[in-house]
Amino acid sequence: MSSNMSSNMKGKDVINFQGPSSVGGGSRSPIDDEDHHLNHNHNHNQHRQSTAAPLSRYESQKRRDWNTFCQYLKNQRPPINVMSHCTPSHVLDFLRYLDQFGKTKVHIQGCMFFGQPEPPGPCTCPLRQAWGSLDALIGRLRAAYEENGGPPETNPFASGVIRMYLREVRDSQAKARGVPYKKKKKKRSQLKAAAAAAAVAVAVAASSSNNTASDGTSRFPMQSSS
């Protein structure tokens, strides 16, 4: 057995292996040597994990979100396998389930504060997950699904149904809280118009300089009337 263990061990473990030794009047068994080998590998793996670079904030959050979603599917009756049986409907159920942990006040149609971004007082309207939080969550879960072996063509988080749901949540929260989501688009169009106007001004200035002689006189002087 000792010769078989020597042939199975490789690298530094082969060099350190000394065979059975006498300790306290007894001999060290091959099982003890195997335990020592396993403990050495375990300690080595722990050292590698402790010296590995820490995950970024995004990667850590993505891992937590993925584990939370997988646990949510496991708690269903019957349990659902995320890779083989998860559908966009399950994702929608998960997003609605998260609303109970939301912190964003979304005013209902009959509330006196409906459409006010900063209401002056409290009300009994429900708390929901903010649209921005749900949109970022879906982005992380979509990436995690494919990183864990899911095919992109069947990614339930990239479904058009999910995009439509997020759009509806965004629009409904914009009306309820008075958040002008289209304001950013307006600013972007204004910036484009300003850039276009600046380009035209530069072109006009360049054309004017080309039509001016080096001494400051025009290359195309007006003819004096006779």
XYZ file of N, CA and C in Angstrom:
678
model
N 0.826 -1.203 0.000
C 0.000 0.000 0.000
C 0.850 1.239 0.000
N 1.980 1.245 0.699
C 2.867 2.402 0.763
C 3.390 2.752 -0.609
N 3.741 1.734 -1.440
C 4.250 2.004 -2.783
C 3.164 2.584 -3.661
N 1.898 2.134 -3.500
C 0.808 2.685 -4.288
C 0.561 4.133 -3.948
N 0.641 4.479 -2.656
C 0.422 5.866 -2.262
C 1.519 6.743 -2.804
N 2.754 6.266 -2.840
C 3.862 7.062 -3.354
C 3.675 7.338 -4.828
N 3.129 6.375 -5.593
C 2.938 6.574 -7.023
C 1.772 7.498 -7.303
N 0.767 7.583 -6.378
C -0.388 8.425 -6.598
C -0.139 9.869 -6.223
N 0.809 10.142 -5.321
C 1.085 11.496 -4.873
C 2.050 12.154 -5.829
N 1.856 13.467 -6.091
C 2.647 14.165 -7.083
C 3.192 15.450 -6.497
N 4.179 16.042 -7.220
C 4.699 17.358 -6.883
C 5.354 17.385 -5.528
N 5.094 18.467 -4.782
C 5.728 18.677 -3.488
C 5.308 17.624 -2.495
N 4.079 17.088 -2.611
C 3.629 16.063 -1.675
C 4.489 14.807 -1.778
N 4.982 14.484 -2.971
C 5.851 13.311 -3.121
C 7.171 13.530 -2.401
N 7.686 14.745 -2.481
C 8.963 15.052 -1.828
C 8.813 15.007 -0.317
N 7.672 15.495 0.205
C 7.484 15.547 1.648
C 7.070 14.211 2.237
N 6.632 13.282 1.398
C 6.167 12.013 1.919
C 7.357 11.184 2.391
N 7.343 10.782 3.670
C 8.455 10.054 4.261
C 8.107 8.615 4.611
N 6.882 8.182 4.358
C 6.503 6.815 4.691
C 6.136 6.698 6.151
N 5.795 5.482 6.645
C 5.414 5.274 8.038
C 6.554 5.643 8.977
N 6.214 6.333 10.062
C 7.208 6.730 11.058
C 6.727 6.332 12.430
N 7.657 6.163 13.363
C 7.336 5.743 14.719
C 7.114 6.983 15.570
N 5.906 7.075 16.167
C 5.587 8.191 17.045
C 4.959 7.606 18.291
N 5.609 7.810 19.430
C 5.077 7.314 20.696
C 5.020 5.813 20.751
N 5.974 5.129 20.118
C 6.041 3.687 20.194
C 5.173 2.981 19.181
N 4.380 3.730 18.361
C 3.542 3.099 17.351
C 3.954 3.546 15.964
N 3.343 3.015 14.959
C 3.662 3.367 13.576
C 2.529 4.203 12.992
N 2.886 5.103 12.092
C 1.903 5.961 11.422
C 1.312 5.196 10.258
N -0.012 5.089 10.214
C -0.677 4.277 9.191
C -0.813 5.063 7.893
N -1.007 4.363 6.776
C -1.251 5.057 5.499
C -2.487 5.943 5.541
N -3.499 5.571 6.359
C -4.694 6.405 6.476
C -4.346 7.758 7.069
N -3.446 7.767 8.078
C -3.009 9.025 8.674
C -2.308 9.894 7.640
N -1.483 9.247 6.796
C -0.791 10.003 5.756
C -1.783 10.601 4.752
N -2.830 9.841 4.417
C -3.839 10.348 3.498
C -4.594 11.519 4.114
N -4.910 11.436 5.419
C -5.573 12.553 6.101
C -4.691 13.790 6.086
N -3.402 13.569 6.297
C -2.468 14.698 6.269
C -2.453 15.344 4.882
N -2.504 14.516 3.849
C -2.515 15.024 2.484
C -3.787 15.837 2.215
N -4.948 15.359 2.660
C -6.201 16.076 2.464
C -6.220 17.382 3.230
N -5.718 17.355 4.483
C -5.670 18.583 5.273
C -4.763 19.619 4.634
N -3.663 19.127 4.050
C -2.743 20.051 3.382
C -3.426 20.733 2.199
N -4.177 19.958 1.404
C -4.894 20.541 0.265
C -5.967 21.522 0.715
N -6.672 21.178 1.817
C -7.708 22.055 2.331
C -7.120 23.386 2.781
N -6.008 23.326 3.525
C -5.357 24.557 3.979
C -4.839 25.371 2.800
N -4.344 24.672 1.758
C -3.839 25.370 0.577
C -4.970 26.084 -0.156
N -6.145 25.434 -0.261
C -7.281 26.063 -0.919
C -7.789 27.264 -0.134
N -7.791 27.139 1.210
C -8.214 28.271 2.023
C -7.270 29.453 1.841
N -5.969 29.155 1.733
C -4.999 30.233 1.526
C -5.218 30.903 0.176
N -5.513 30.120 -0.863
C -5.764 30.696 -2.187
C -7.010 31.564 -2.172
N -8.070 31.120 -1.450
C -9.288 31.911 -1.393
C -9.069 33.208 -0.638
N -8.256 33.171 0.434
C -8.024 34.379 1.221
C -7.177 35.385 0.473
N -6.306 34.907 -0.433
C -5.439 35.821 -1.176
C -6.049 36.252 -2.506
N -7.227 35.689 -2.884
C -7.860 36.074 -4.144
C -8.377 37.504 -4.043
N -8.425 38.171 -5.179
C -8.893 39.556 -5.205
C -10.368 39.604 -4.831
N -10.776 40.563 -4.008
C -12.187 40.660 -3.618
C -13.065 41.036 -4.799
N -14.306 40.578 -4.749
C -15.244 40.880 -5.825
C -15.619 42.358 -5.799
N -15.919 42.891 -6.966
C -16.380 44.268 -7.040
C -17.785 44.363 -6.452
N -18.225 45.589 -6.221
C -19.567 45.784 -5.663
C -20.629 45.230 -6.592
N -20.439 45.434 -7.900
C -21.405 44.922 -8.876
C -21.445 43.402 -8.865
N -20.268 42.747 -8.858
C -20.227 41.288 -8.884
C -20.809 40.702 -7.609
N -20.544 41.340 -6.472
C -21.101 40.850 -5.205
C -22.622 40.962 -5.203
N -23.134 42.097 -5.680
C -24.578 42.278 -5.727
C -25.216 41.305 -6.705
N -24.553 41.081 -7.836
C -25.086 40.139 -8.831
C -25.168 38.731 -8.256
N -24.167 38.333 -7.508
C -24.179 36.996 -6.896
C -25.296 36.883 -5.862
N -25.486 37.924 -5.053
C -26.558 37.888 -4.054
C -27.928 37.845 -4.720
N -28.104 38.629 -5.774
C -29.385 38.629 -6.480
C -29.679 37.261 -7.092
N -28.662 36.657 -7.678
C -28.847 35.342 -8.298
C -29.199 34.296 -7.251
N -28.508 34.293 -6.131
C -28.808 33.332 -5.066
C -30.207 33.553 -4.510
N -30.623 34.818 -4.385
C -31.964 35.111 -3.886
C -33.030 34.594 -4.847
N -32.826 34.804 -6.141
C -33.805 34.337 -7.118
C -33.872 32.813 -7.149
N -32.711 32.145 -7.115
C -32.699 30.673 -7.111
C -33.400 30.130 -5.874
N -33.196 30.773 -4.718
C -33.849 30.329 -3.493
C -35.356 30.544 -3.580
N -35.755 31.634 -4.233
C -37.185 31.901 -4.424
C -37.842 30.780 -5.241
N -37.172 30.332 -6.300
C -37.725 29.254 -7.110
C -37.739 27.928 -6.354
N -36.725 27.692 -5.526
C -36.695 26.452 -4.745
C -37.826 26.403 -3.726
N -38.262 27.553 -3.250
C -39.321 27.600 -2.240
C -40.719 27.425 -2.838
N -40.809 27.421 -4.167
C -42.110 27.218 -4.803
C -42.539 25.754 -4.659
N -43.828 25.526 -4.763
C -44.356 24.165 -4.675
C -45.086 23.813 -5.963
N -44.487 22.924 -6.778
C -43.198 22.247 -6.575
C -42.023 23.183 -6.883
N -40.824 22.821 -6.423
C -39.650 23.646 -6.712
C -39.397 23.756 -8.215
N -38.830 24.874 -8.629
C -38.602 25.153 -10.048
C -37.108 25.230 -10.312
N -36.658 24.524 -11.337
C -35.256 24.589 -11.740
C -35.048 25.813 -12.617
N -34.101 26.646 -12.219
C -33.930 27.927 -12.896
C -33.479 27.762 -14.337
N -32.708 26.724 -14.641
C -32.161 26.559 -15.983
C -33.108 25.830 -16.953
N -33.943 24.957 -16.426
C -34.758 24.132 -17.319
C -36.236 24.504 -17.333
N -36.739 25.124 -16.258
C -38.174 25.369 -16.191
C -38.546 26.820 -15.884
N -37.558 27.683 -15.715
C -37.861 29.082 -15.403
C -38.380 29.794 -16.648
N -39.474 30.535 -16.504
C -40.086 31.270 -17.605
C -40.204 32.742 -17.219
N -40.503 33.623 -18.190
C -40.734 35.028 -17.846
C -41.841 35.223 -16.813
N -42.816 34.324 -16.772
C -43.886 34.433 -15.774
C -43.339 34.302 -14.361
N -42.380 33.402 -14.189
C -41.754 33.259 -12.873
C -40.978 34.516 -12.508
N -40.346 35.134 -13.484
C -39.602 36.371 -13.222
C -40.568 37.475 -12.810
N -41.712 37.585 -13.481
C -42.708 38.589 -13.118
C -43.234 38.363 -11.703
N -43.479 37.098 -11.360
C -43.939 36.781 -10.004
C -42.889 37.192 -8.980
N -41.621 37.015 -9.320
C -40.540 37.389 -8.411
C -40.493 38.905 -8.223
N -40.656 39.659 -9.306
C -40.634 41.125 -9.208
C -41.802 41.630 -8.366
N -42.959 41.037 -8.533
C -44.119 41.439 -7.718
C -43.925 41.039 -6.263
N -43.278 39.907 -6.049
C -42.984 39.463 -4.686
C -42.065 40.463 -3.973
N -41.139 41.071 -4.714
C -40.197 42.012 -4.112
C -40.852 43.322 -3.702
N -42.034 43.613 -4.236
C -42.695 44.875 -3.913
C -42.957 45.027 -2.422
N -43.166 43.916 -1.721
C -43.450 44.012 -0.292
C -42.247 44.519 0.498
N -41.055 44.494 -0.124
C -39.859 45.000 0.539
C -39.453 46.382 0.003
N -40.297 46.976 -0.843
C -39.970 48.263 -1.444
C -40.046 49.407 -0.442
N -39.399 50.510 -0.784
C -39.367 51.699 0.070
C -39.798 52.959 -0.676
N -40.329 52.791 -1.877
C -40.747 53.930 -2.684
C -42.263 54.088 -2.611
N -42.718 55.262 -2.152
C -44.153 55.532 -2.047
C -44.719 55.782 -3.447
N -45.698 54.977 -3.815
C -46.355 55.119 -5.117
C -47.820 55.450 -4.855
N -48.229 56.680 -5.161
C -49.577 57.142 -4.863
C -50.594 56.527 -5.820
N -51.732 56.156 -5.260
C -52.800 55.599 -6.071
C -53.595 56.735 -6.718
N -54.468 56.386 -7.646
C -55.164 57.385 -8.461
C -55.994 58.347 -7.607
N -56.628 57.874 -6.538
C -57.494 58.734 -5.738
C -56.792 59.516 -4.652
N -55.473 59.378 -4.507
C -54.741 60.071 -3.458
C -54.596 61.550 -3.806
N -54.716 62.427 -2.785
C -54.591 63.855 -3.026
C -53.176 64.260 -3.428
N -52.216 63.368 -3.167
C -50.831 63.662 -3.516
C -50.419 63.018 -4.842
N -51.371 62.459 -5.544
C -51.075 61.798 -6.820
C -50.454 62.807 -7.788
N -49.295 62.446 -8.348
C -48.621 63.314 -9.303
C -47.698 64.341 -8.680
N -47.534 64.315 -7.351
C -46.647 65.268 -6.688
C -45.328 64.582 -6.339
N -44.212 65.094 -6.821
C -42.926 64.445 -6.529
C -42.510 64.553 -5.063
N -42.954 65.613 -4.379
C -42.618 65.802 -2.962
C -43.883 66.163 -2.200
N -44.681 65.165 -1.801
C -45.940 65.461 -1.096
C -45.669 66.097 0.266
N -46.528 67.028 0.684
C -46.293 67.742 1.942
C -46.618 66.941 3.193
N -47.299 65.809 3.048
C -47.681 65.041 4.215
C -47.745 63.559 3.923
N -47.987 62.747 4.976
C -48.052 61.291 4.790
C -49.385 60.866 4.187
N -49.396 59.646 3.670
C -50.626 59.066 3.139
C -50.540 57.555 3.307
N -51.615 56.885 2.968
C -51.691 55.431 3.156
C -51.387 54.659 1.879
N -50.839 55.310 0.880
C -50.520 54.624 -0.375
C -49.415 53.593 -0.148
N -49.400 52.524 -0.947
C -48.436 51.426 -0.711
C -47.009 51.797 -1.092
N -46.078 51.054 -0.522
C -44.662 51.158 -0.877
C -44.351 50.110 -1.935
N -43.540 50.491 -2.892
C -43.182 49.594 -3.985
C -41.685 49.678 -4.255
N -41.196 48.712 -5.029
C -39.829 48.788 -5.515
C -39.761 49.867 -6.602
N -38.760 50.711 -6.536
C -38.611 51.758 -7.542
C -38.271 51.141 -8.891
N -38.747 51.803 -9.936
C -38.492 51.293 -11.288
C -36.993 51.140 -11.551
N -36.190 52.111 -11.152
C -34.747 52.036 -11.398
C -34.110 50.834 -10.734
N -34.582 50.494 -9.531
C -34.038 49.330 -8.822
C -34.387 48.035 -9.552
N -35.624 47.930 -10.027
C -36.033 46.726 -10.747
C -35.287 46.603 -12.076
N -35.094 47.713 -12.754
C -34.393 47.682 -14.032
C -32.954 47.216 -13.846
N -32.271 47.728 -12.804
C -30.893 47.306 -12.527
C -30.844 45.840 -12.094
N -31.833 45.411 -11.321
C -31.898 44.017 -10.869
C -32.014 43.069 -12.053
N -32.901 43.376 -13.004
C -33.079 42.523 -14.172
C -31.794 42.461 -14.985
N -31.082 43.568 -15.085
C -29.810 43.569 -15.808
C -28.793 42.631 -15.176
N -28.717 42.635 -13.864
C -27.769 41.741 -13.180
C -28.188 40.277 -13.309
N -29.477 39.999 -13.169
C -29.954 38.619 -13.288
C -29.813 38.099 -14.715
N -30.013 38.965 -15.695
C -29.829 38.547 -17.089
C -28.387 38.122 -17.334
N -27.432 38.890 -16.794
C -26.024 38.538 -16.949
C -25.683 37.273 -16.166
N -26.204 37.140 -14.954
C -25.905 35.967 -14.122
C -26.448 34.688 -14.742
N -27.606 34.766 -15.378
C -28.204 33.585 -16.016
C -27.263 33.013 -17.075
N -26.715 33.859 -17.905
C -25.829 33.386 -18.960
C -24.460 32.982 -18.416
N -23.996 33.653 -17.369
C -22.723 33.274 -16.764
C -22.798 31.904 -16.100
N -23.980 31.496 -15.677
C -24.161 30.196 -15.041
C -24.563 29.112 -16.037
N -24.402 29.379 -17.320
C -24.617 28.348 -18.330
C -25.922 28.433 -19.086
N -26.742 29.425 -18.799
C -28.008 29.555 -19.499
C -27.815 30.089 -20.911
N -28.504 29.546 -21.907
C -28.365 30.030 -23.282
C -29.017 31.394 -23.457
N -28.370 32.305 -24.185
C -28.938 33.656 -24.362
C -30.301 33.652 -25.046
N -30.521 32.708 -25.966
C -31.772 32.718 -26.720
C -32.980 32.343 -25.861
N -32.769 31.700 -24.712
C -33.880 31.346 -23.831
C -33.790 32.073 -22.495
N -33.047 33.169 -22.449
C -32.883 33.922 -21.209
C -34.216 34.558 -20.821
N -34.838 34.112 -19.718
C -36.161 34.647 -19.354
C -36.104 36.103 -18.930
N -34.930 36.574 -18.493
C -34.805 37.964 -18.044
C -34.685 38.933 -19.215
N -34.411 38.419 -20.400
C -34.292 39.261 -21.593
C -35.560 39.233 -22.437
N -36.628 38.666 -21.907
C -37.869 38.524 -22.658
C -38.528 39.887 -22.872
N -39.257 39.994 -23.980
C -40.012 41.210 -24.250
C -41.096 41.459 -23.218
N -41.605 40.396 -22.599
C -42.617 40.546 -21.553
C -42.037 41.305 -20.359
N -40.786 41.015 -20.025
C -40.138 41.689 -18.898
C -39.896 43.157 -19.233
N -39.457 43.428 -20.454
C -39.221 44.818 -20.858
C -40.521 45.621 -20.825
N -41.610 44.993 -21.264
C -42.909 45.678 -21.255
C -43.354 45.960 -19.816
N -43.135 44.998 -18.920
C -43.515 45.192 -17.520
C -42.732 46.344 -16.899
N -41.427 46.388 -17.150
C -40.608 47.460 -16.601
C -41.038 48.823 -17.154
N -41.415 48.845 -18.422
C -41.879 50.103 -19.016
C -43.178 50.562 -18.369
N -44.070 49.612 -18.104
C -45.331 49.962 -17.456
C -45.100 50.460 -16.032
N -44.186 49.826 -15.317
C -43.871 50.283 -13.960
C -43.276 51.681 -13.991
N -42.388 51.920 -14.939
C -41.779 53.239 -15.063
C -42.825 54.320 -15.332
N -43.720 54.062 -16.280
C -44.721 55.061 -16.646
C -45.718 55.292 -15.515
N -46.142 54.214 -14.858
C -47.123 54.365 -13.780
C -46.523 55.107 -12.597
N -45.261 54.822 -12.262
C -44.623 55.534 -11.164
C -44.340 56.984 -11.532
N -44.077 57.244 -12.805
C -43.858 58.628 -13.234
C -45.129 59.450 -13.046
N -46.291 58.878 -13.358
C -47.555 59.597 -13.178
C -47.900 59.744 -11.702
N -47.677 58.675 -10.937
C -48.060 58.695 -9.531
C -47.192 59.634 -8.701
N -45.920 59.734 -9.049
C -44.984 60.531 -8.247
C -44.579 61.825 -8.944
N -45.105 62.047 -10.151
C -44.768 63.275 -10.845
C -43.326 63.349 -11.291
N -42.747 62.208 -11.658
C -41.350 62.166 -12.089
C -41.302 62.271 -13.606
N -40.749 63.348 -14.154
C -40.711 63.503 -15.620
C -39.551 62.739 -16.234
N -39.786 61.451 -16.549
C -38.707 60.639 -17.102
C -38.274 61.134 -18.486
N -39.182 61.830 -19.206
C -38.854 62.307 -20.544
C -37.971 63.553 -20.513
N -37.724 64.073 -19.319
C -36.919 65.289 -19.210
C -35.502 65.063 -19.705
N -34.959 63.882 -19.452
C -33.603 63.584 -19.892
C -33.526 63.574 -21.415
N -34.544 63.009 -22.071
C -34.551 62.985 -23.525
C -34.601 64.402 -24.079
N -35.378 65.281 -23.410
C -35.487 66.654 -23.856
C -34.147 67.358 -23.760
N -33.448 67.158 -22.664
C -32.134 67.766 -22.503
C -31.169 67.245 -23.561
N -31.250 65.946 -23.852
C -30.359 65.367 -24.837
C -30.609 65.967 -26.217
N -31.891 66.195 -26.574
C -32.199 66.798 -27.866
C -31.740 68.245 -27.915
N -31.835 68.935 -26.785
C -31.363 70.311 -26.742
C -29.859 70.381 -26.927
N -29.140 69.437 -26.343
C -27.692 69.404 -26.506
C -27.314 69.129 -27.957
N -28.067 68.231 -28.609
C -27.788 67.942 -30.017
C -28.033 69.171 -30.884
N -29.122 69.906 -30.582
C -29.422 71.109 -31.359
C -28.346 72.165 -31.157
N -27.863 72.306 -29.909
C -26.810 73.277 -29.637
C -25.522 72.903 -30.349
N -25.210 71.595 -30.377
C -24.002 71.147 -31.064
C -24.103 71.399 -32.558
N -25.294 71.166 -33.117
C -25.481 71.416 -34.544
C -25.349 72.898 -34.866
N -25.903 73.750 -34.002
C -25.788 75.191 -34.208
C -24.339 75.637 -34.122
N -23.580 75.069 -33.182
C -22.168 75.419 -33.045
C -21.395 74.981 -34.282
N -21.730 73.814 -34.832
C -21.052 73.342 -36.040
C -21.325 74.268 -37.212
N -22.573 74.739 -37.315
C -22.913 75.665 -38.399
C -22.147 76.972 -38.243
N -22.050 77.452 -36.993
C -21.332 78.700 -36.739
C -19.862 78.568 -37.111
N -19.261 77.418 -36.798
C -17.859 77.181 -37.139
C -17.690 77.148 -38.653
N -18.639 76.511 -39.348
C -18.545 76.430 -40.804
C -18.673 77.813 -41.428
N -19.580 78.640 -40.907
C -19.757 79.990 -41.428
C -18.512 80.818 -41.196
N -17.927 80.665 -39.992
C -16.718 81.414 -39.687
C -15.574 80.990 -40.596
N -15.454 79.691 -40.859
C -14.393 79.211 -41.732
C -14.588 79.706 -43.152
N -15.847 79.711 -43.605
C -16.125 80.202 -44.949
C -15.822 81.689 -45.067
N -16.120 82.449 -44.019
C -15.852 83.889 -44.027
C -14.367 84.172 -44.066
N -13.583 83.361 -43.321
C -12.139 83.558 -43.305
C -11.517 83.200 -44.647
N -12.096 82.227 -45.343
C -11.575 81.859 -46.663
C -11.846 82.941 -47.700
N -12.913 83.715 -47.480
C -13.266 84.762 -48.425
C -12.648 86.110 -48.075
N -11.722 86.109 -47.137
C -11.063 87.335 -46.698
C -9.598 87.272 -47.044
N -9.048 88.291 -47.624
C -7.635 88.309 -47.987
C -6.780 88.443 -46.747
N -5.469 88.213 -46.946
C -4.549 88.262 -45.824
C -4.439 89.652 -45.230
N -4.703 90.708 -46.032
C -4.596 92.067 -45.501
C -5.887 92.542 -44.872
N -6.847 91.632 -44.758
C -8.082 91.982 -44.091
C -9.164 92.433 -45.029
N -8.856 92.646 -46.295
C -9.873 93.055 -47.258
C -10.540 91.837 -47.852
N -11.743 92.037 -48.327
C -12.496 90.925 -48.889
C -11.922 90.533 -50.236
N -11.904 89.240 -50.505
C -11.460 88.758 -51.808
C -12.497 89.046 -52.881
N -13.714 89.294 -52.441
C -14.782 89.581 -53.386
C -15.388 90.937 -53.028
N -14.630 92.102 -53.316
C -15.131 93.411 -52.937
C -16.338 93.770 -53.765
N -17.201 94.530 -53.152
C -18.403 94.967 -53.866
C -18.000 96.001 -54.913
N -18.589 95.920 -56.091
C -18.309 96.890 -57.146
C -18.978 98.217 -56.828
N -18.235 99.259 -57.041
C -18.792 100.578 -56.796
C -19.727 100.925 -57.943
N -20.793 101.582 -57.606
C -21.757 101.933 -58.633
C -21.205 103.083 -59.467
N -21.377 103.047 -60.748
C -20.842 104.065 -61.634
C -21.758 105.272 -61.653
